[in-house]
mmCIF file of C-alpha atoms in Angstrom:
data_model
loop_
_atom_site.group_PDB
_atom_site.id
_atom_site.type_symbol
_atom_site.label_atom_id
_atom_site.label_comp_id
_atom_site.label_asym_id
_atom_site.label_seq_id
_atom_site.Cartn_x
_atom_site.Cartn_y
_atom_site.Cartn_z
ATOM 1 C CA UNK A 10 49.757 -38.946 1.863
ATOM 2 C CA UNK A 11 47.482 -36.737 -0.028
ATOM 3 C CA UNK A 12 48.682 -33.917 -2.303
ATOM 4 C CA UNK A 13 47.065 -31.362 0.005
ATOM 5 C CA UNK A 14 49.213 -32.706 2.836
ATOM 6 C CA UNK A 15 52.334 -32.182 0.665
ATOM 7 C CA UNK A 16 51.439 -28.743 -0.407
ATOM 8 C CA UNK A 17 53.151 -25.915 1.489
ATOM 9 C CA UNK A 18 51.156 -23.234 3.210
ATOM 10 C CA UNK A 19 50.406 -20.320 0.974
ATOM 11 C CA UNK A 20 50.144 -18.124 3.959
ATOM 12 C CA UNK A 21 53.074 -17.201 6.163
ATOM 13 C CA UNK A 22 51.290 -15.446 9.019
ATOM 14 C CA UNK A 23 47.685 -15.514 10.389
ATOM 15 C CA UNK A 24 45.907 -12.377 11.594
ATOM 16 C CA UNK A 25 44.206 -12.254 14.971
ATOM 17 C CA UNK A 26 40.953 -13.846 14.120
ATOM 18 C CA UNK A 27 42.559 -16.620 11.940
ATOM 19 C CA UNK A 28 44.974 -17.323 14.942
ATOM 20 C CA UNK A 29 42.103 -17.733 17.355
ATOM 21 C CA UNK A 30 40.279 -20.037 15.012
ATOM 22 C CA UNK A 31 43.314 -22.206 14.755
ATOM 23 C CA UNK A 32 43.698 -22.317 18.579
ATOM 24 C CA UNK A 33 40.041 -23.385 18.733
ATOM 25 C CA UNK A 34 40.592 -26.126 16.147
ATOM 26 C CA UNK A 35 43.632 -27.378 17.831
ATOM 27 C CA UNK A 36 41.504 -27.502 21.057
ATOM 28 C CA UNK A 37 38.119 -29.019 20.297
ATOM 29 C CA UNK A 38 37.839 -28.892 16.554
ATOM 30 C CA UNK A 39 38.219 -31.382 13.786
ATOM 31 C CA UNK A 40 38.381 -31.553 10.050
ATOM 32 C CA UNK A 41 37.039 -34.834 8.602
ATOM 33 C CA UNK A 42 36.691 -36.083 4.988
ATOM 34 C CA UNK A 43 33.216 -36.918 3.633
ATOM 35 C CA UNK A 44 32.269 -38.433 0.282
ATOM 36 C CA UNK A 45 32.265 -35.015 -1.459
ATOM 37 C CA UNK A 46 33.611 -32.475 0.888
ATOM 38 C CA UNK A 47 35.361 -31.794 4.350
ATOM 39 C CA UNK A 48 33.388 -31.402 7.505
ATOM 40 C CA UNK A 49 34.583 -28.784 9.980
ATOM 41 C CA UNK A 50 33.373 -29.214 13.596
ATOM 42 C CA UNK A 51 33.907 -27.629 16.980
ATOM 43 C CA UNK A 52 32.538 -29.483 19.891
ATOM 44 C CA UNK A 53 31.726 -28.580 23.518
ATOM 45 C CA UNK A 54 29.302 -28.993 26.479
ATOM 46 C CA UNK A 55 25.733 -28.344 25.240
ATOM 47 C CA UNK A 56 25.055 -26.160 28.369
ATOM 48 C CA UNK A 57 28.409 -24.670 29.460
ATOM 49 C CA UNK A 58 29.821 -23.913 25.908
ATOM 50 C CA UNK A 59 26.475 -23.367 24.011
ATOM 51 C CA UNK A 60 26.668 -19.482 24.040
ATOM 52 C CA UNK A 61 30.408 -19.531 23.262
ATOM 53 C CA UNK A 62 29.910 -21.963 20.277
ATOM 54 C CA UNK A 63 26.759 -20.392 18.891
ATOM 55 C CA UNK A 64 27.959 -16.834 19.378
ATOM 56 C CA UNK A 65 31.620 -16.340 19.440
ATOM 57 C CA UNK A 66 32.941 -19.336 17.469
ATOM 58 C CA UNK A 67 30.232 -19.234 14.814
ATOM 59 C CA UNK A 68 30.839 -15.542 14.539
ATOM 60 C CA UNK A 69 34.514 -16.065 13.779
ATOM 61 C CA UNK A 70 33.977 -18.600 11.132
ATOM 62 C CA UNK A 71 31.267 -16.307 9.518
ATOM 63 C CA UNK A 72 33.622 -13.237 9.513
ATOM 64 C CA UNK A 73 36.688 -14.999 8.378
ATOM 65 C CA UNK A 74 35.415 -17.619 5.922
ATOM 66 C CA UNK A 75 31.827 -16.548 5.233
ATOM 67 C CA UNK A 76 30.907 -19.886 6.713
ATOM 68 C CA UNK A 77 27.661 -20.695 8.542
ATOM 69 C CA UNK A 78 28.237 -23.133 11.281
ATOM 70 C CA UNK A 79 25.047 -25.165 12.221
ATOM 71 C CA UNK A 80 24.421 -26.665 15.729
ATOM 72 C CA UNK A 81 23.961 -30.372 16.467
ATOM 73 C CA UNK A 82 22.901 -31.698 19.839
ATOM 74 C CA UNK A 83 23.951 -35.276 20.524
ATOM 75 C CA UNK A 84 21.144 -37.252 22.015
ATOM 76 C CA UNK A 85 21.619 -38.749 25.523
ATOM 77 C CA UNK A 86 24.888 -36.839 25.804
ATOM 78 C CA UNK A 87 25.889 -33.477 27.425
ATOM 79 C CA UNK A 88 27.768 -32.500 24.160
ATOM 80 C CA UNK A 89 27.002 -30.485 21.088
ATOM 81 C CA UNK A 90 28.914 -29.600 17.981
ATOM 82 C CA UNK A 91 28.760 -26.755 15.439
ATOM 83 C CA UNK A 92 29.586 -27.839 11.955
ATOM 84 C CA UNK A 93 29.825 -26.869 8.219
ATOM 85 C CA UNK A 94 30.918 -28.429 5.059
ATOM 86 C CA UNK A 95 33.609 -26.837 2.916
ATOM 87 C CA UNK A 96 36.462 -28.308 0.945
ATOM 88 C CA UNK A 97 38.091 -24.952 0.535
ATOM 89 C CA UNK A 98 37.946 -23.995 4.267
ATOM 90 C CA UNK A 99 39.067 -27.444 5.344
ATOM 91 C CA UNK A 100 42.102 -27.427 3.126
ATOM 92 C CA UNK A 101 42.954 -23.879 4.224
ATOM 93 C CA UNK A 102 42.879 -24.951 7.897
ATOM 94 C CA UNK A 103 45.019 -27.940 6.970
ATOM 95 C CA UNK A 104 47.599 -25.606 5.397
ATOM 96 C CA UNK A 105 47.666 -23.704 8.653
ATOM 97 C CA UNK A 106 48.454 -26.986 10.509
ATOM 98 C CA UNK A 107 45.129 -28.601 11.277
ATOM 99 C CA UNK A 108 45.221 -32.362 10.454
ATOM 100 C CA UNK A 109 42.497 -33.908 8.329
ATOM 101 C CA UNK A 110 41.098 -36.862 10.241
ATOM 102 C CA UNK A 111 42.095 -37.916 13.698
ATOM 103 C CA UNK A 112 44.374 -35.614 15.772
ATOM 104 C CA UNK A 113 45.508 -38.423 18.036
ATOM 105 C CA UNK A 114 48.795 -39.167 16.141
ATOM 106 C CA UNK A 115 49.258 -35.771 14.444
ATOM 107 C CA UNK A 116 51.801 -33.183 15.248
ATOM 108 C CA UNK A 117 49.669 -30.307 16.488
ATOM 109 C CA UNK A 118 51.933 -27.391 15.756
ATOM 110 C CA UNK A 119 51.029 -24.502 13.407
ATOM 111 C CA UNK A 120 52.663 -24.437 10.062
ATOM 112 C CA UNK A 121 52.398 -20.750 9.872
ATOM 113 C CA UNK A 122 53.163 -17.927 12.382
ATOM 114 C CA UNK A 123 50.318 -17.025 14.668
ATOM 115 C CA UNK A 124 49.366 -14.105 16.813
ATOM 116 C CA UNK A 125 50.244 -15.294 20.280
ATOM 117 C CA UNK A 126 47.418 -13.961 22.431
ATOM 118 C CA UNK A 127 44.422 -14.928 20.225
ATOM 119 C CA UNK A 128 45.826 -18.359 19.543
ATOM 120 C CA UNK A 129 46.215 -19.019 23.303
ATOM 121 C CA UNK A 130 42.609 -17.631 23.797
ATOM 122 C CA UNK A 131 41.143 -20.033 21.296
ATOM 123 C CA UNK A 132 43.131 -23.010 22.754
ATOM 124 C CA UNK A 133 42.276 -22.097 26.352
ATOM 125 C CA UNK A 134 38.615 -21.451 25.675
ATOM 126 C CA UNK A 135 38.191 -24.992 24.295
ATOM 127 C CA UNK A 136 40.858 -27.038 26.000
ATOM 128 C CA UNK A 137 41.787 -25.213 29.209
ATOM 129 C CA UNK A 138 40.182 -24.664 32.583
ATOM 130 C CA UNK A 139 40.346 -22.585 35.728
ATOM 131 C CA UNK A 140 39.702 -24.210 38.955
ATOM 132 C CA UNK A 141 40.235 -23.691 42.738
ATOM 133 C CA UNK A 142 43.676 -24.608 43.970
ATOM 134 C CA UNK A 143 42.765 -23.925 47.622
ATOM 135 C CA UNK A 144 40.809 -21.173 49.447
ATOM 136 C CA UNK A 145 40.279 -18.164 47.099
ATOM 137 C CA UNK A 146 43.167 -19.183 44.855
ATOM 138 C CA UNK A 147 42.793 -20.049 41.200
ATOM 139 C CA UNK A 148 44.948 -22.198 38.931
ATOM 140 C CA UNK A 149 44.903 -22.177 35.163
ATOM 141 C CA UNK A 150 45.448 -25.527 33.377
ATOM 142 C CA UNK A 151 46.062 -26.547 29.791
ATOM 143 C CA UNK A 152 45.665 -30.165 28.927
ATOM 144 C CA UNK A 153 45.870 -32.085 25.700
ATOM 145 C CA UNK A 154 46.638 -35.458 24.252
ATOM 146 C CA UNK A 155 49.352 -33.731 22.174
ATOM 147 C CA UNK A 156 52.728 -33.250 23.917
ATOM 148 C CA UNK A 157 53.823 -31.126 20.876
ATOM 149 C CA UNK A 158 50.883 -28.711 21.393
ATOM 150 C CA UNK A 159 51.412 -28.462 25.098
ATOM 151 C CA UNK A 160 55.168 -27.713 24.563
ATOM 152 C CA UNK A 161 54.196 -25.127 21.839
ATOM 153 C CA UNK A 162 51.523 -23.429 23.901
ATOM 154 C CA UNK A 163 53.881 -23.258 27.032
ATOM 155 C CA UNK A 164 56.502 -21.669 24.746
ATOM 156 C CA UNK A 165 54.051 -19.006 23.783
ATOM 157 C CA UNK A 166 53.147 -18.159 27.246
ATOM 158 C CA UNK A 167 56.811 -18.044 28.290
ATOM 159 C CA UNK A 168 57.249 -15.500 25.524
ATOM 160 C CA UNK A 169 54.535 -13.317 27.038
ATOM 161 C CA UNK A 170 56.473 -13.333 30.368
ATOM 162 C CA UNK A 171 54.541 -16.040 32.117
ATOM 163 C CA UNK A 172 56.208 -18.768 34.246
ATOM 164 C CA UNK A 173 54.055 -21.971 33.693
ATOM 165 C CA UNK A 174 55.002 -25.327 35.131
ATOM 166 C CA UNK A 175 56.852 -27.996 33.046
ATOM 167 C CA UNK A 176 54.670 -30.138 30.858
ATOM 168 C CA UNK A 177 53.857 -33.388 32.639
ATOM 169 C CA UNK A 178 51.946 -36.562 31.603
ATOM 170 C CA UNK A 179 48.729 -37.523 33.247
ATOM 171 C CA UNK A 180 47.503 -40.857 32.067
ATOM 172 C CA UNK A 181 47.155 -40.500 28.251
ATOM 173 C CA UNK A 182 47.275 -36.550 28.314
ATOM 174 C CA UNK A 183 49.851 -33.919 28.924
ATOM 175 C CA UNK A 184 49.298 -30.789 30.929
ATOM 176 C CA UNK A 185 50.832 -27.680 32.555
ATOM 177 C CA UNK A 186 49.704 -25.002 34.920
ATOM 178 C CA UNK A 187 49.973 -21.330 35.726
ATOM 179 C CA UNK A 188 49.839 -21.279 39.514
ATOM 180 C CA UNK A 189 51.113 -18.050 40.875
ATOM 181 C CA UNK A 190 48.104 -15.887 41.631
ATOM 182 C CA UNK A 191 49.572 -12.616 40.211
ATOM 183 C CA UNK A 192 50.145 -14.531 36.989
ATOM 184 C CA UNK A 193 46.707 -16.109 36.993
ATOM 185 C CA UNK A 194 45.178 -12.618 37.290
ATOM 186 C CA UNK A 195 47.510 -11.337 34.517
ATOM 187 C CA UNK A 196 46.456 -14.294 32.357
ATOM 188 C CA UNK A 197 42.901 -13.306 32.519
ATOM 189 C CA UNK A 198 43.747 -9.670 31.699
ATOM 190 C CA UNK A 199 46.022 -10.542 28.808
ATOM 191 C CA UNK A 200 44.419 -13.395 27.198
ATOM 192 C CA UNK A 201 40.729 -12.249 27.779
ATOM 193 C CA UNK A 202 38.869 -15.546 27.379
ATOM 194 C CA UNK A 203 35.910 -15.333 25.293
ATOM 195 C CA UNK A 204 34.135 -18.417 26.786
ATOM 196 C CA UNK A 205 32.203 -16.940 29.720
ATOM 197 C CA UNK A 206 32.295 -20.211 31.686
ATOM 198 C CA UNK A 207 35.915 -19.498 32.500
ATOM 199 C CA UNK A 208 35.227 -15.971 33.623
ATOM 200 C CA UNK A 209 32.380 -17.185 35.783
ATOM 201 C CA UNK A 210 34.639 -19.836 37.343
ATOM 202 C CA UNK A 211 37.324 -17.368 37.952
ATOM 203 C CA UNK A 212 35.066 -15.014 39.801
ATOM 204 C CA UNK A 213 33.583 -17.857 41.747
ATOM 205 C CA UNK A 214 37.009 -18.963 42.886
ATOM 206 C CA UNK A 215 38.003 -15.545 43.985
ATOM 207 C CA UNK A 216 34.842 -15.358 46.180
ATOM 208 C CA UNK A 217 35.943 -18.622 47.775
ATOM 209 C CA UNK A 218 33.099 -20.773 46.513
#
């Protein structure tokens, strides 16, 4: 284990923008070592998530870290990433709880206190979805390969007064839902997703499309 992994976090609580960034990183982000630095990436769909990644996410990294995220579009794929190289920022994210390298076997739980609403926003915008349950009724889903992350996120939502389902396993992933329509509407109002694809989907479901 590296010295950085053994070093305790120097920060006890994240502010709102930092909390949202950590939620984003836990969702579709990564921190990977290179020969001379650490590479910070956030991935998404090159059409559905483009405005969110280039606008909102890049803006957060610029405001919090002074870091310029650059886009890369994967050839013959529907995905894209925004990325930057920074040893300092990568280690700070690691101190907050973001693993360096693969997230598959990592314990994805913050090492610091987070602001609940922005953390959930960042996680939902990258790793959540809204879809039609039946008729004009929507359902919110959180899904991840990490059981620890799903249990943690579910606990945060319970603390906000929501009543999500239990975390269940689906093939290689874990998921839970917010199903009651009054809670789905309240989720949108309280969490205020920043990724416009979720709002567009929510409005489409309400119209019965």
